[in-house]
Coordinates of C-alpha atoms (C1' of nucleotides) in Angstrom, one line a residue:
Chain G
M63 CA 14.2 11.3 -16.8
Q64 CA 17.8 10.6 -17.4
S65 CA 18.5 7.7 -19.6
K66 CA 21.5 5.4 -20.0
Y67 CA 20.7 5.2 -23.7
P68 CA 21.6 7.5 -26.5
A69 CA 18.9 10.0 -27.1
G70 CA 16.3 8.7 -29.5
R71 CA 17.3 5.1 -29.4
L72 CA 14.4 3.2 -27.7
P73 CA 15.5 0.2 -25.7
E74 CA 14.0 -3.2 -26.4
P75 CA 10.6 -4.0 -25.0
P76 CA 10.8 -5.9 -21.7
N77 CA 11.7 -9.6 -22.1
P78 CA 14.0 -12.1 -20.5
I79 CA 17.6 -11.8 -21.3
A80 CA 19.0 -15.3 -21.2
D81 CA 22.6 -14.2 -20.6
D82 CA 24.0 -10.8 -20.6
G83 CA 27.5 -12.1 -20.1
D84 CA 28.1 -10.0 -17.0
E85 CA 26.7 -11.9 -14.0
T86 CA 29.6 -11.4 -11.7
R87 CA 29.8 -7.7 -12.1
F88 CA 26.2 -6.7 -11.4
C89 CA 25.7 -9.4 -8.8
G90 CA 28.2 -7.6 -6.6
T91 CA 25.5 -5.0 -5.8
C92 CA 22.6 -7.4 -5.7
A93 CA 20.5 -8.2 -2.6
F94 CA 20.9 -11.9 -3.4
S95 CA 24.6 -11.8 -3.9
S96 CA 25.4 -13.4 -0.6
A97 CA 22.8 -16.1 -1.2
C98 CA 24.1 -16.6 -4.7
I99 CA 27.7 -16.9 -3.5
A100 CA 26.5 -19.2 -0.7
A101 CA 24.9 -21.4 -3.3
G102 CA 28.3 -21.2 -4.9
Y103 CA 29.3 -20.2 -8.4
D104 CA 31.6 -23.2 -8.5
K105 CA 29.1 -25.7 -7.1
P106 CA 26.2 -27.7 -8.5
E107 CA 23.7 -25.3 -6.9
L108 CA 24.8 -22.7 -9.4
A109 CA 23.0 -24.6 -12.1
E110 CA 19.8 -24.5 -10.1
L111 CA 20.1 -20.8 -9.4
Q112 CA 20.6 -20.2 -13.1
C113 CA 17.5 -22.1 -13.8
L114 CA 15.3 -20.0 -11.5
V115 CA 16.6 -16.6 -12.3
E116 CA 15.7 -14.6 -15.5
H117 CA 17.1 -11.3 -16.5
V118 CA 14.2 -9.0 -17.5
G119 CA 14.2 -5.5 -18.8
P120 CA 14.7 -2.8 -19.7
F121 CA 11.6 -1.2 -18.5
R122 CA 11.3 2.5 -19.3
A123 CA 10.1 5.2 -16.9
G124 CA 6.4 4.8 -16.2
E125 CA 6.2 1.1 -17.3
H126 CA 4.9 -1.5 -14.9
I127 CA 7.0 -4.4 -13.6
F128 CA 3.8 -5.9 -12.1
R129 CA 0.3 -4.6 -11.3
T130 CA -2.0 -4.9 -8.4
G131 CA -3.8 -8.3 -8.6
D132 CA -1.3 -10.0 -10.9
P133 CA -0.8 -13.6 -9.6
F134 CA 2.4 -13.9 -7.6
R135 CA 5.0 -16.0 -9.2
A136 CA 8.3 -14.3 -8.7
I137 CA 10.2 -11.7 -6.8
Y138 CA 12.4 -9.1 -8.5
A139 CA 15.8 -7.8 -7.6
V140 CA 16.6 -4.4 -9.1
R141 CA 19.8 -4.7 -11.2
G142 CA 19.7 -1.1 -12.4
G143 CA 17.4 1.9 -12.3
T144 CA 14.8 2.8 -9.7
V145 CA 11.3 1.6 -8.9
K146 CA 8.4 2.8 -6.9
T147 CA 5.7 0.6 -5.4
R148 CA 2.2 2.1 -4.9
M149 CA -1.4 1.3 -4.1
V150 CA -4.2 3.0 -5.9
D151 CA -7.5 3.1 -3.9
K152 CA -10.9 2.9 -5.5
E153 CA -11.2 6.7 -5.7
G154 CA -8.0 6.7 -7.7
R155 CA -5.8 8.2 -5.1
E156 CA -2.2 7.0 -5.3
Q157 CA -0.3 5.8 -2.2
V158 CA 3.5 5.4 -2.7
L159 CA 4.8 2.5 -0.5
G160 CA 8.4 2.7 -1.2
F161 CA 11.3 3.3 -3.6
Y162 CA 13.7 0.6 -4.6
L163 CA 17.4 1.0 -5.7
P164 CA 19.8 -1.4 -7.4
G165 CA 20.3 -4.4 -5.3
E166 CA 17.0 -4.2 -3.5
V167 CA 14.1 -6.6 -3.9
I168 CA 10.4 -6.0 -4.7
G169 CA 7.4 -8.4 -4.4
L170 CA 7.9 -9.8 -1.0
N171 CA 4.6 -8.5 0.2
A172 CA 2.8 -10.6 -2.4
I173 CA 3.8 -14.0 -0.8
Y174 CA 0.9 -14.1 1.6
P175 CA -1.9 -12.8 -0.5
E176 CA -0.5 -14.8 -3.5
H177 CA -1.4 -11.8 -5.7
F178 CA 0.6 -8.5 -5.9
P179 CA -1.1 -6.1 -3.5
C180 CA 0.5 -3.1 -5.2
D181 CA 1.9 -1.8 -8.5
A182 CA 5.6 -1.6 -9.3
V183 CA 6.5 1.3 -11.7
A184 CA 9.9 2.1 -13.1
L185 CA 11.0 5.6 -12.4
D186 CA 13.8 5.5 -15.0
T187 CA 15.2 2.8 -17.2
A188 CA 15.3 -0.3 -15.1
F189 CA 16.5 -3.9 -15.2
F190 CA 15.7 -6.8 -13.0
C191 CA 16.6 -10.4 -11.9
R192 CA 13.4 -12.3 -11.7
F193 CA 13.4 -15.2 -9.3
S194 CA 10.7 -17.8 -9.6
F195 CA 9.3 -18.0 -6.1
P196 CA 8.3 -21.7 -6.1
A197 CA 11.8 -22.6 -7.4
M198 CA 13.3 -20.2 -4.8
S199 CA 11.4 -21.9 -2.0
A200 CA 12.4 -25.3 -3.1
L201 CA 16.0 -24.2 -3.3
A202 CA 15.7 -22.6 0.2
S203 CA 14.7 -25.9 1.6
R204 CA 17.9 -27.5 0.4
V205 CA 20.3 -24.6 1.0
P206 CA 19.9 -23.1 4.5
A207 CA 21.8 -19.9 3.4
V208 CA 19.1 -19.1 0.8
Q209 CA 16.3 -19.7 3.4
K210 CA 18.1 -17.5 5.9
H211 CA 18.5 -14.8 3.3
L212 CA 14.8 -14.8 2.5
F213 CA 13.9 -14.6 6.1
R214 CA 16.3 -11.8 6.6
M215 CA 15.0 -9.8 3.6
L216 CA 11.4 -10.1 4.8
S217 CA 12.3 -9.2 8.3
K218 CA 14.4 -6.2 7.2
E219 CA 11.5 -4.8 5.2
L220 CA 9.3 -5.1 8.3
G221 CA 11.7 -2.8 10.0
T222 CA 11.7 -0.1 7.3
A223 CA 7.9 -0.2 7.1
S224 CA 7.6 0.9 10.7
L225 CA 9.9 3.9 10.1
L226 CA 7.2 5.9 8.3
A227 CA 4.7 5.3 11.1
G228 CA 5.5 8.1 13.5
D229 CA 4.0 11.5 13.5
H230 CA 6.9 13.7 12.7
S231 CA 7.3 17.2 11.3
A232 CA 7.9 17.8 7.6
D233 CA 11.6 18.7 8.3
E234 CA 12.2 15.5 10.1
R235 CA 10.6 13.4 7.4
V236 CA 12.5 15.0 4.6
A237 CA 15.8 14.9 6.4
A238 CA 15.4 11.3 7.3
F239 CA 14.3 10.5 3.7
L240 CA 17.5 12.0 2.3
M241 CA 19.7 10.3 4.8
D242 CA 18.0 7.0 4.2
L243 CA 18.6 7.2 0.5
A244 CA 22.2 8.2 1.1
G245 CA 22.8 5.2 3.3
R246 CA 21.2 2.8 0.8
Y247 CA 23.3 4.3 -2.0
A248 CA 26.4 4.0 0.2
A249 CA 25.6 0.3 1.0
R250 CA 25.6 -0.4 -2.8
G251 CA 28.9 1.4 -3.4
F252 CA 27.5 4.7 -4.8
S253 CA 28.4 8.1 -3.5
P254 CA 26.4 8.8 -0.4
T255 CA 26.7 12.6 -0.7
R256 CA 25.9 13.2 -4.4
F257 CA 23.1 11.4 -6.1
H258 CA 20.2 11.8 -8.5
L259 CA 16.6 11.8 -7.2
S260 CA 14.8 9.5 -9.7
M261 CA 11.4 10.4 -8.2
S262 CA 9.4 13.6 -8.6
R263 CA 8.7 15.9 -5.7
G264 CA 5.1 14.6 -5.9
D265 CA 6.2 11.0 -5.3
I266 CA 8.5 12.0 -2.4
A267 CA 5.6 14.0 -0.9
N268 CA 3.2 11.1 -1.3
Y269 CA 5.6 8.7 0.2
L270 CA 6.3 10.9 3.2
R271 CA 2.5 11.8 3.6
L272 CA 3.1 15.5 2.8
A273 CA 2.0 17.8 0.1
A274 CA 4.3 18.4 -2.8
E275 CA 4.4 22.1 -2.0
T276 CA 5.6 21.2 1.5
V277 CA 8.5 19.0 0.2
S278 CA 9.5 21.8 -2.2
R279 CA 9.5 24.4 0.6
V280 CA 11.5 22.2 3.0
L281 CA 14.1 21.4 0.3
S282 CA 14.4 25.2 -0.4
R283 CA 14.8 25.9 3.2
F284 CA 17.5 23.2 3.6
R285 CA 19.3 24.7 0.7
A286 CA 19.1 28.2 2.3
Q287 CA 20.5 26.7 5.5
K288 CA 23.4 25.1 3.5
L289 CA 22.3 21.7 4.5
I290 CA 22.0 20.5 0.9
G291 CA 22.7 21.6 -2.6
I292 CA 19.9 20.8 -4.9
E293 CA 19.2 21.7 -8.5
G294 CA 16.3 20.0 -10.0
R295 CA 16.8 16.4 -9.1
E296 CA 20.5 16.6 -8.6
L297 CA 21.3 16.5 -4.9
E298 CA 24.3 17.0 -2.8
L299 CA 24.4 16.5 1.0
L300 CA 26.5 19.4 2.4
D301 CA 26.0 18.7 6.1
P302 CA 25.1 15.1 6.6
V303 CA 25.7 15.4 10.4
R304 CA 23.1 18.1 10.9
L305 CA 20.7 16.4 8.5
R306 CA 21.0 13.2 10.5
A307 CA 20.4 15.1 13.7
I308 CA 17.2 16.6 12.2
G309 CA 15.9 13.2 11.1
Q310 CA 17.2 11.2 14.0
A311 CA 13.8 10.3 15.4
L312 CA 13.0 8.4 12.2
L313 CA 16.5 6.9 11.6
P314 CA 18.0 3.7 13.0
D315 CA 20.4 4.2 15.9
Chain S
M245 CA -6.5 -3.4 34.2
Q246 CA -9.0 -6.2 34.5
S247 CA -7.5 -9.5 35.6
K248 CA -8.7 -13.0 35.0
Y249 CA -7.4 -13.9 38.5
P250 CA -9.1 -13.5 41.8
A251 CA -8.3 -10.2 43.3
G252 CA -5.2 -10.3 45.4
R253 CA -3.9 -13.6 44.1
L254 CA -0.8 -13.0 42.1
P255 CA -0.1 -15.4 39.3
E256 CA 3.2 -17.2 39.1
P257 CA 6.2 -15.3 37.7
P258 CA 6.8 -16.1 34.0
N259 CA 8.4 -19.3 33.3
P260 CA 8.2 -22.2 30.9
I261 CA 5.2 -24.5 31.4
A262 CA 6.4 -27.9 30.2
D263 CA 2.9 -29.2 29.5
D264 CA -0.4 -27.6 30.3
G265 CA -2.2 -30.7 29.1
D266 CA -4.3 -28.7 26.6
E267 CA -2.3 -28.4 23.4
T268 CA -5.0 -29.3 21.0
R269 CA -7.5 -26.8 22.3
F270 CA -5.5 -23.6 22.4
C271 CA -3.6 -24.6 19.2
G272 CA -6.9 -24.3 17.3
T273 CA -6.6 -20.5 17.5
C274 CA -2.9 -20.3 17.1
A275 CA -1.1 -18.8 14.1
F276 CA 1.0 -21.9 13.9
S277 CA -1.8 -24.3 14.0
S278 CA -1.7 -25.1 10.3
A279 CA 2.1 -25.5 10.4
C280 CA 1.7 -27.7 13.5
I281 CA -0.9 -29.8 11.9
A282 CA 1.1 -30.0 8.7
A283 CA 4.0 -31.2 10.7
G284 CA 1.5 -33.8 12.0
Y285 CA 0.4 -34.6 15.4
D286 CA 0.6 -38.2 14.5
K287 CA 4.0 -38.1 12.8
P288 CA 7.6 -38.1 13.9
E289 CA 7.8 -34.3 13.3
L290 CA 5.6 -33.7 16.2
A291 CA 8.3 -34.7 18.6
E292 CA 10.6 -32.1 17.0
L293 CA 7.9 -29.4 17.3
Q294 CA 7.5 -30.3 20.9
C295 CA 11.2 -29.8 21.4
L296 CA 11.3 -26.3 20.0
V297 CA 8.2 -24.9 21.6
E298 CA 7.9 -23.8 25.2
H299 CA 4.8 -22.5 26.9
V300 CA 5.6 -19.3 28.8
G301 CA 3.6 -17.1 31.0
P302 CA 1.6 -15.7 32.6
F303 CA 2.8 -12.2 32.1
R304 CA 0.7 -9.5 33.9
A305 CA -0.3 -6.2 32.5
G306 CA 2.7 -4.0 32.0
E307 CA 5.3 -6.8 32.1
H308 CA 7.8 -7.2 29.2
I309 CA 7.9 -10.3 27.0
F310 CA 11.1 -8.9 25.5
R311 CA 12.9 -5.6 25.4
T312 CA 14.6 -3.6 22.7
G313 CA 18.1 -4.9 22.3
D314 CA 17.5 -8.3 23.7
P315 CA 19.3 -10.9 21.5
F316 CA 16.8 -12.6 19.1
R317 CA 16.4 -16.3 19.9
A318 CA 12.7 -17.0 19.5
I319 CA 9.4 -15.8 18.2
Y320 CA 6.3 -15.8 20.4
A321 CA 2.7 -16.8 19.5
V322 CA 0.1 -15.3 21.7
R323 CA -1.9 -18.0 23.4
G324 CA -4.0 -15.7 25.5
G325 CA -4.2 -12.1 26.4
T326 CA -3.1 -9.0 24.4
V327 CA 0.3 -7.5 23.7
K328 CA 1.5 -4.2 22.3
T329 CA 4.9 -3.7 20.6
R330 CA 6.5 -0.3 20.8
M331 CA 9.7 1.6 20.2
V332 CA 10.9 4.3 22.7
D333 CA 13.2 6.9 21.1
K334 CA 16.0 8.5 23.0
E335 CA 13.8 11.4 24.1
G336 CA 11.7 8.8 25.8
R337 CA 8.7 9.2 23.4
E338 CA 6.8 6.0 22.9
Q339 CA 5.7 4.7 19.5
V340 CA 3.2 1.9 19.5
L341 CA 3.8 -0.4 16.5
G342 CA 1.0 -2.9 16.9
F343 CA -1.4 -4.9 19.0
Y344 CA -1.4 -8.6 19.0
L345 CA -4.3 -10.9 19.8
P346 CA -4.4 -14.6 20.6
G347 CA -3.1 -16.6 17.7
E348 CA -0.9 -13.8 16.4
V349 CA 2.9 -13.8 16.4
I350 CA 5.4 -11.3 17.7
G351 CA 9.1 -11.0 17.1
L352 CA 9.4 -11.5 13.3
N353 CA 10.9 -8.1 12.9
A354 CA 13.9 -9.2 15.0
I355 CA 15.2 -11.8 12.5
Y356 CA 17.2 -9.4 10.4
P357 CA 18.7 -7.2 13.1
E358 CA 19.2 -10.3 15.3
H359 CA 18.2 -8.2 18.3
F360 CA 14.6 -7.2 19.1
P361 CA 14.1 -3.7 17.7
C362 CA 11.1 -3.0 20.0
D363 CA 9.6 -3.8 23.3
A364 CA 6.7 -6.2 23.7
V365 CA 4.5 -5.4 26.7
A366 CA 1.5 -7.3 28.0
L367 CA -1.7 -5.3 28.1
D368 CA -3.5 -7.9 30.3
T369 CA -2.6 -11.3 31.6
A370 CA -1.0 -13.0 28.7
F371 CA 0.5 -16.5 27.7
F372 CA 2.7 -17.5 24.9
C373 CA 4.1 -20.3 22.9
R374 CA 7.8 -19.6 22.5
F375 CA 9.4 -21.0 19.4
S376 CA 13.2 -21.2 19.2
F377 CA 14.0 -19.6 15.9
P378 CA 17.2 -21.6 15.1
A379 CA 15.2 -24.8 15.7
M380 CA 12.3 -23.5 13.7
S381 CA 14.6 -22.6 10.8
A382 CA 16.1 -26.1 10.8
L383 CA 12.6 -27.6 10.9
A384 CA 11.5 -25.4 8.1
S385 CA 14.3 -26.8 5.9
R386 CA 12.9 -30.3 6.3
V387 CA 9.2 -29.5 6.4
P388 CA 8.1 -27.3 3.4
A389 CA 4.8 -26.5 5.1
V390 CA 6.6 -24.9 8.0
Q391 CA 8.9 -22.9 5.7
K392 CA 5.9 -21.7 3.7
H393 CA 4.0 -20.7 6.9
L394 CA 6.9 -18.6 8.0
F395 CA 7.2 -16.9 4.7
R396 CA 3.5 -16.2 4.7
M397 CA 3.4 -14.8 8.2
L398 CA 6.3 -12.4 7.4
S399 CA 4.7 -11.3 4.2
K400 CA 1.3 -10.9 5.9
E401 CA 2.8 -8.5 8.4
L402 CA 4.4 -6.5 5.6
G403 CA 0.9 -5.9 4.3
T404 CA -0.5 -4.7 7.6
A405 CA 2.4 -2.4 8.2
S406 CA 1.6 -0.4 5.1
L407 CA -2.0 0.1 6.2
L408 CA -1.1 2.8 8.7
A409 CA 1.0 4.6 6.1
G410 CA -1.6 6.8 4.4
D411 CA -2.6 10.3 5.5
H412 CA -6.2 9.8 6.6
S413 CA -8.6 11.6 8.8
A414 CA -9.1 10.7 12.4
D415 CA -12.5 9.3 11.6
E416 CA -11.1 7.0 9.0
R417 CA -8.3 5.8 11.2
V418 CA -10.5 5.0 14.2
A419 CA -13.2 3.3 12.1
A420 CA -10.6 1.2 10.3
F421 CA -8.9 0.3 13.6
L422 CA -12.2 -1.0 15.1
M423 CA -13.1 -3.0 12.0
D424 CA -9.6 -4.4 11.8
L425 CA -9.8 -5.6 15.4
A426 CA -13.3 -7.0 14.7
G427 CA -12.0 -9.0 11.7
R428 CA -9.1 -10.4 13.7
Y429 CA -11.3 -11.4 16.5
A430 CA -13.7 -13.0 14.1
A431 CA -10.8 -14.9 12.4
R432 CA -10.0 -16.5 15.8
G433 CA -13.6 -17.4 16.6
F434 CA -14.5 -14.5 19.0
S435 CA -17.4 -12.3 18.5
P436 CA -16.7 -9.7 15.9
T437 CA -19.3 -7.2 17.2
R438 CA -18.7 -7.2 20.9
F439 CA -15.3 -7.2 22.5
H440 CA -13.1 -5.6 25.1
L441 CA -10.4 -3.1 24.2
S442 CA -7.4 -4.2 26.2
M443 CA -5.5 -1.0 25.3
S444 CA -5.9 2.5 26.7
R445 CA -7.2 5.4 24.6
G446 CA -3.6 6.7 24.8
D447 CA -2.3 3.5 23.2
I448 CA -4.9 3.6 20.5
A449 CA -4.1 7.2 19.8
N450 CA -0.3 6.6 19.7
Y451 CA -0.8 3.7 17.4
L452 CA -3.0 5.7 15.0
R453 CA -0.8 8.8 15.3
L454 CA -3.5 10.9 16.9
A455 CA -3.8 12.6 20.3
A456 CA -5.7 10.7 23.0
E457 CA -8.2 13.5 23.1
T458 CA -9.0 13.1 19.4
V459 CA -9.6 9.4 19.8
S460 CA -11.9 10.1 22.7
R461 CA -13.8 12.7 20.7
V462 CA -14.2 10.4 17.7
L463 CA -15.5 7.5 19.8
S464 CA -18.0 9.8 21.5
R465 CA -19.2 11.1 18.1
F466 CA -19.4 7.5 16.7
R467 CA -21.6 6.7 19.8
A468 CA -23.8 9.7 19.2
Q469 CA -24.2 8.6 15.6
K470 CA -25.2 5.1 16.8
L471 CA -22.3 3.5 15.0
I472 CA -21.0 1.9 18.2
G473 CA -21.9 1.4 21.7
I474 CA -19.0 2.0 24.1
E475 CA -18.7 2.2 27.8
G476 CA -15.2 2.3 29.2
R477 CA -13.3 -0.4 27.2
E478 CA -16.4 -2.5 26.4
L479 CA -17.2 -2.0 22.7
E480 CA -20.2 -3.0 20.6
L481 CA -20.2 -2.4 16.8
L482 CA -23.8 -1.3 16.0
D483 CA -23.3 -0.5 12.4
P484 CA -20.4 -2.4 10.9
V485 CA -21.4 -1.6 7.4
R486 CA -21.2 2.1 7.9
L487 CA -18.0 1.8 9.9
R488 CA -16.4 -0.2 7.1
A489 CA -17.5 2.5 4.6
I490 CA -15.9 5.2 6.7
G491 CA -12.6 3.3 7.1
Q492 CA -12.6 1.7 3.7
A493 CA -9.5 3.7 2.4
L494 CA -7.5 1.9 5.1
L495 CA -9.0 -1.5 4.9
P496 CA -8.3 -4.4 2.6
D497 CA -10.8 -4.8 -0.3
Chain J
dC243 C1' -13.0 8.3 55.3
dG244 C1' -10.3 11.5 52.6
dC245 C1' -6.7 11.7 49.4
dG246 C1' -4.2 11.0 45.2
dG247 C1' -3.4 9.4 40.7
dG248 C1' -4.5 7.6 36.3
dG249 C1' -7.6 7.2 32.6
dC250 C1' -11.3 9.4 30.2
dT251 C1' -14.1 13.2 28.5
dT252 C1' -15.1 17.8 26.9
dG253 C1' -14.2 22.7 25.9
dA254 C1' -11.0 26.6 24.1
dT255 C1' -7.2 28.0 21.6
dC256 C1' -3.3 27.5 18.5
dG257 C1' -0.3 26.1 14.7
dG258 C1' 1.8 23.1 11.0
dG259 C1' 0.9 21.7 6.9
dA260 C1' -2.9 21.2 3.3
dT261 C1' -5.1 23.7 -0.1
dC262 C1' -5.8 27.3 -3.4
dA263 C1' -3.6 30.2 -6.6
dA264 C1' -0.2 32.2 -9.7
dG265 C1' 3.9 32.1 -12.2
dG266 C1' 8.5 30.1 -13.9
dC267 C1' 11.1 26.7 -16.2
dG268 C1' 12.2 23.1 -19.5
dG269 C1' 11.2 19.5 -22.8
dC270 C1' 8.7 17.9 -26.7
dG271 C1' 5.7 17.8 -30.7
dC272 C1' 4.0 20.2 -34.4
Chain N
dG67 C1' 9.7 28.9 -33.9
dC68 C1' 5.6 28.5 -30.9
dG69 C1' 2.5 26.4 -27.7
dC70 C1' 1.4 23.0 -24.6
dC71 C1' 2.1 20.3 -20.6
dG72 C1' 4.2 18.5 -16.5
dC73 C1' 7.0 19.6 -12.8
dC74 C1' 8.6 22.8 -9.6
dT75 C1' 8.5 27.0 -6.7
dT76 C1' 6.5 30.5 -3.9
dG77 C1' 2.8 33.2 -1.7
dA78 C1' -1.9 33.5 0.9
dT79 C1' -5.4 31.5 3.3
dC80 C1' -7.8 27.8 5.8
dC81 C1' -8.7 23.8 8.7
dC82 C1' -8.0 19.6 11.2
dG83 C1' -6.1 17.8 14.9
dA84 C1' -2.5 19.0 18.7
dT85 C1' -2.2 21.3 22.8
dC86 C1' -3.7 23.5 27.0
dA87 C1' -7.0 23.3 30.5
dA88 C1' -10.5 21.7 33.6
dG89 C1' -13.3 18.4 35.6
dC90 C1' -15.2 13.6 36.2
dC91 C1' -15.0 8.8 37.5
dC92 C1' -13.0 4.9 39.5
dC93 C1' -10.1 2.5 42.5
dG94 C1' -6.5 1.6 45.7
dC95 C1' -4.5 3.1 49.8
dG96 C1' -3.1 5.4 54.1

DNA sequence: CGCGGGGCTTGATCGGGATCAAGGCGGCGC
DNA sequence: GCGCCGCCTTGATCCCGATCAAGCCCCGCG
C-alpha cells in the first residue's frame, strides 16, 4: 500500500471538495475530458458541468466508493489511485470484475438496474469526480458531444468485458493482463513499461479466474524467461513484444 | 436447421421491407417497444422513428447480419429468429459472445470502435428492425425516453457480460444457461418451460467455455436426474427450482 | 439404394491448474 | 525487541473437464 501522503498523516475522510483549484491539470487525464472540453471551459455549458460534478475523496485502501445495492445516482471518474469492482455471492465468495485507473469511469453498469450491482473498493488512496447521472443525462440531451461520449464509454466497456470470456491458458491470461494495464497506463501518459501493481496477487488471480498460486508461478516463470522484472508489486516489462505475442488471443488487434 | 418455410422454397434474399403491415404486433415483443411507445405512435415523433427504422430479412441459418470490421451504421433489434455473435481470432478459432432472441438488440458493442468487433450469424430464419444509429442518436437528443432507453440497454448488456466471468463448474454453467434462456423467453411472452434450442451443442459449449462433449454429458445427466426433458434440441424444464439452485452463483438474485 | 457428412452421445485417457501444505518475508502493534 | 498476520512463493498431489476415439442417428444427395 504505497501512499502519496507522509507516513502517519491520515487523509481527511471522504467528502466533496468544492474546488481543489486544479481542474485543468487533472482533467487532462480524465475520461470525461473530451466531453468537458466539448462542453467548453469558455462557454455557458461549463457552469452546468461544474454544477453536476463533485470532487470526492480521498478514500484509503479498502474503503468503499459504493456498495452493492446502493441506489444509483452518479458515476465516478477516477482522478487518482486505483479501484477494483467486485461482486460477492451469497456464500461470500468474491468475484473481481475489473480494475480502474486514473481517467477511467466506474458505475456505468448501475444505470439499468438503478442500483449498484457491485462494490467499488479503493486499492490505494483514491480520488474521484462524481457526476450526478440525472444531471448528466439532461446535459447529454442538450450537448450531443456529451451524449456521444456516454454512448462510447458504455460501448467500450462492453468490449473489454468480452475479453475475459475465452478459455485461455494461465500464461495467456497473465501476459494479456500485463499488456492491457500497460496500454491503459500509456493512454493516460504514464510509463507503459514500469508501473506499480496496486492490486494483490489474489485480486489479479480472482480477476483472471486463476488461483493466486498460479499467478505467482506464472510471474516467476516470466521473470526467469526475462520477459518481465518484478519485485513485490513493482513491475517492469522487459520484452513487451514477446508478452504481446503470448497474450495476443486476448488482446485487441 | 429447422425452417419455417416449406421445404425447397427459398425465402427472398435479405433486403429492407418498407412496410409489413404489422408493426404493432411484433413491436410488442421488441426491445425498443417502450421507446417507440414513448415516442408515441400518435405523435409527430412517430414519423421520425419510421424514418430511421428499416425492416430487414429474412436471413437464413448461417447467413451474416454483419461481419467483423463492417463500418458501424446501425443497431439491429431481432424481430424473429435467433442470432449468435462471435469473434474469430487469427488462428480461426471461434468465440461465441452471445445468443439473441426476439426483442433483443445486437450491435451495441460497435458504437465505440465504430466498426463491428464481431460477426452476427443467424441460427435460424431471422428478421430484424434496423435502426440507423446517427438518426437514433439525434432522436435521443430530442426525446429523453429514447436516450434513457439506449443507456439502459447498454448498461443491461454490461451486466450480462459479467455473468460468464466466474470460474464455475460445468453443471453450474449449463443450469444457469438454461434458466437464463427460460427467463428471457418468459420476458417476451414465450413458454419458459418448453422451448427449442436454436443453437448446436457446439455453440452452447463454446459460449460457456466448455467442450461440446461436456455439454452433452451434463445434459444427459440432467435428464437422468429428471431435471429436464431433452430430445435433440427440444427442451423441457422439469424442475426449474432445482436448476435455479444449481446455477444460482451465475444468476441474478 | 448406398454413401457421406454433420451433429450428438458415450467411453477412455490425459493434463493444466486447483488445492493442500509449508515456509519466507515484511509491516505493524504491543 | 518480539510476535502476529497478511501476502507471496514454491513444492506435491489431485481432479475436472479437455481431448482422443468410436459409434449412432438423421438427412440430403448421387
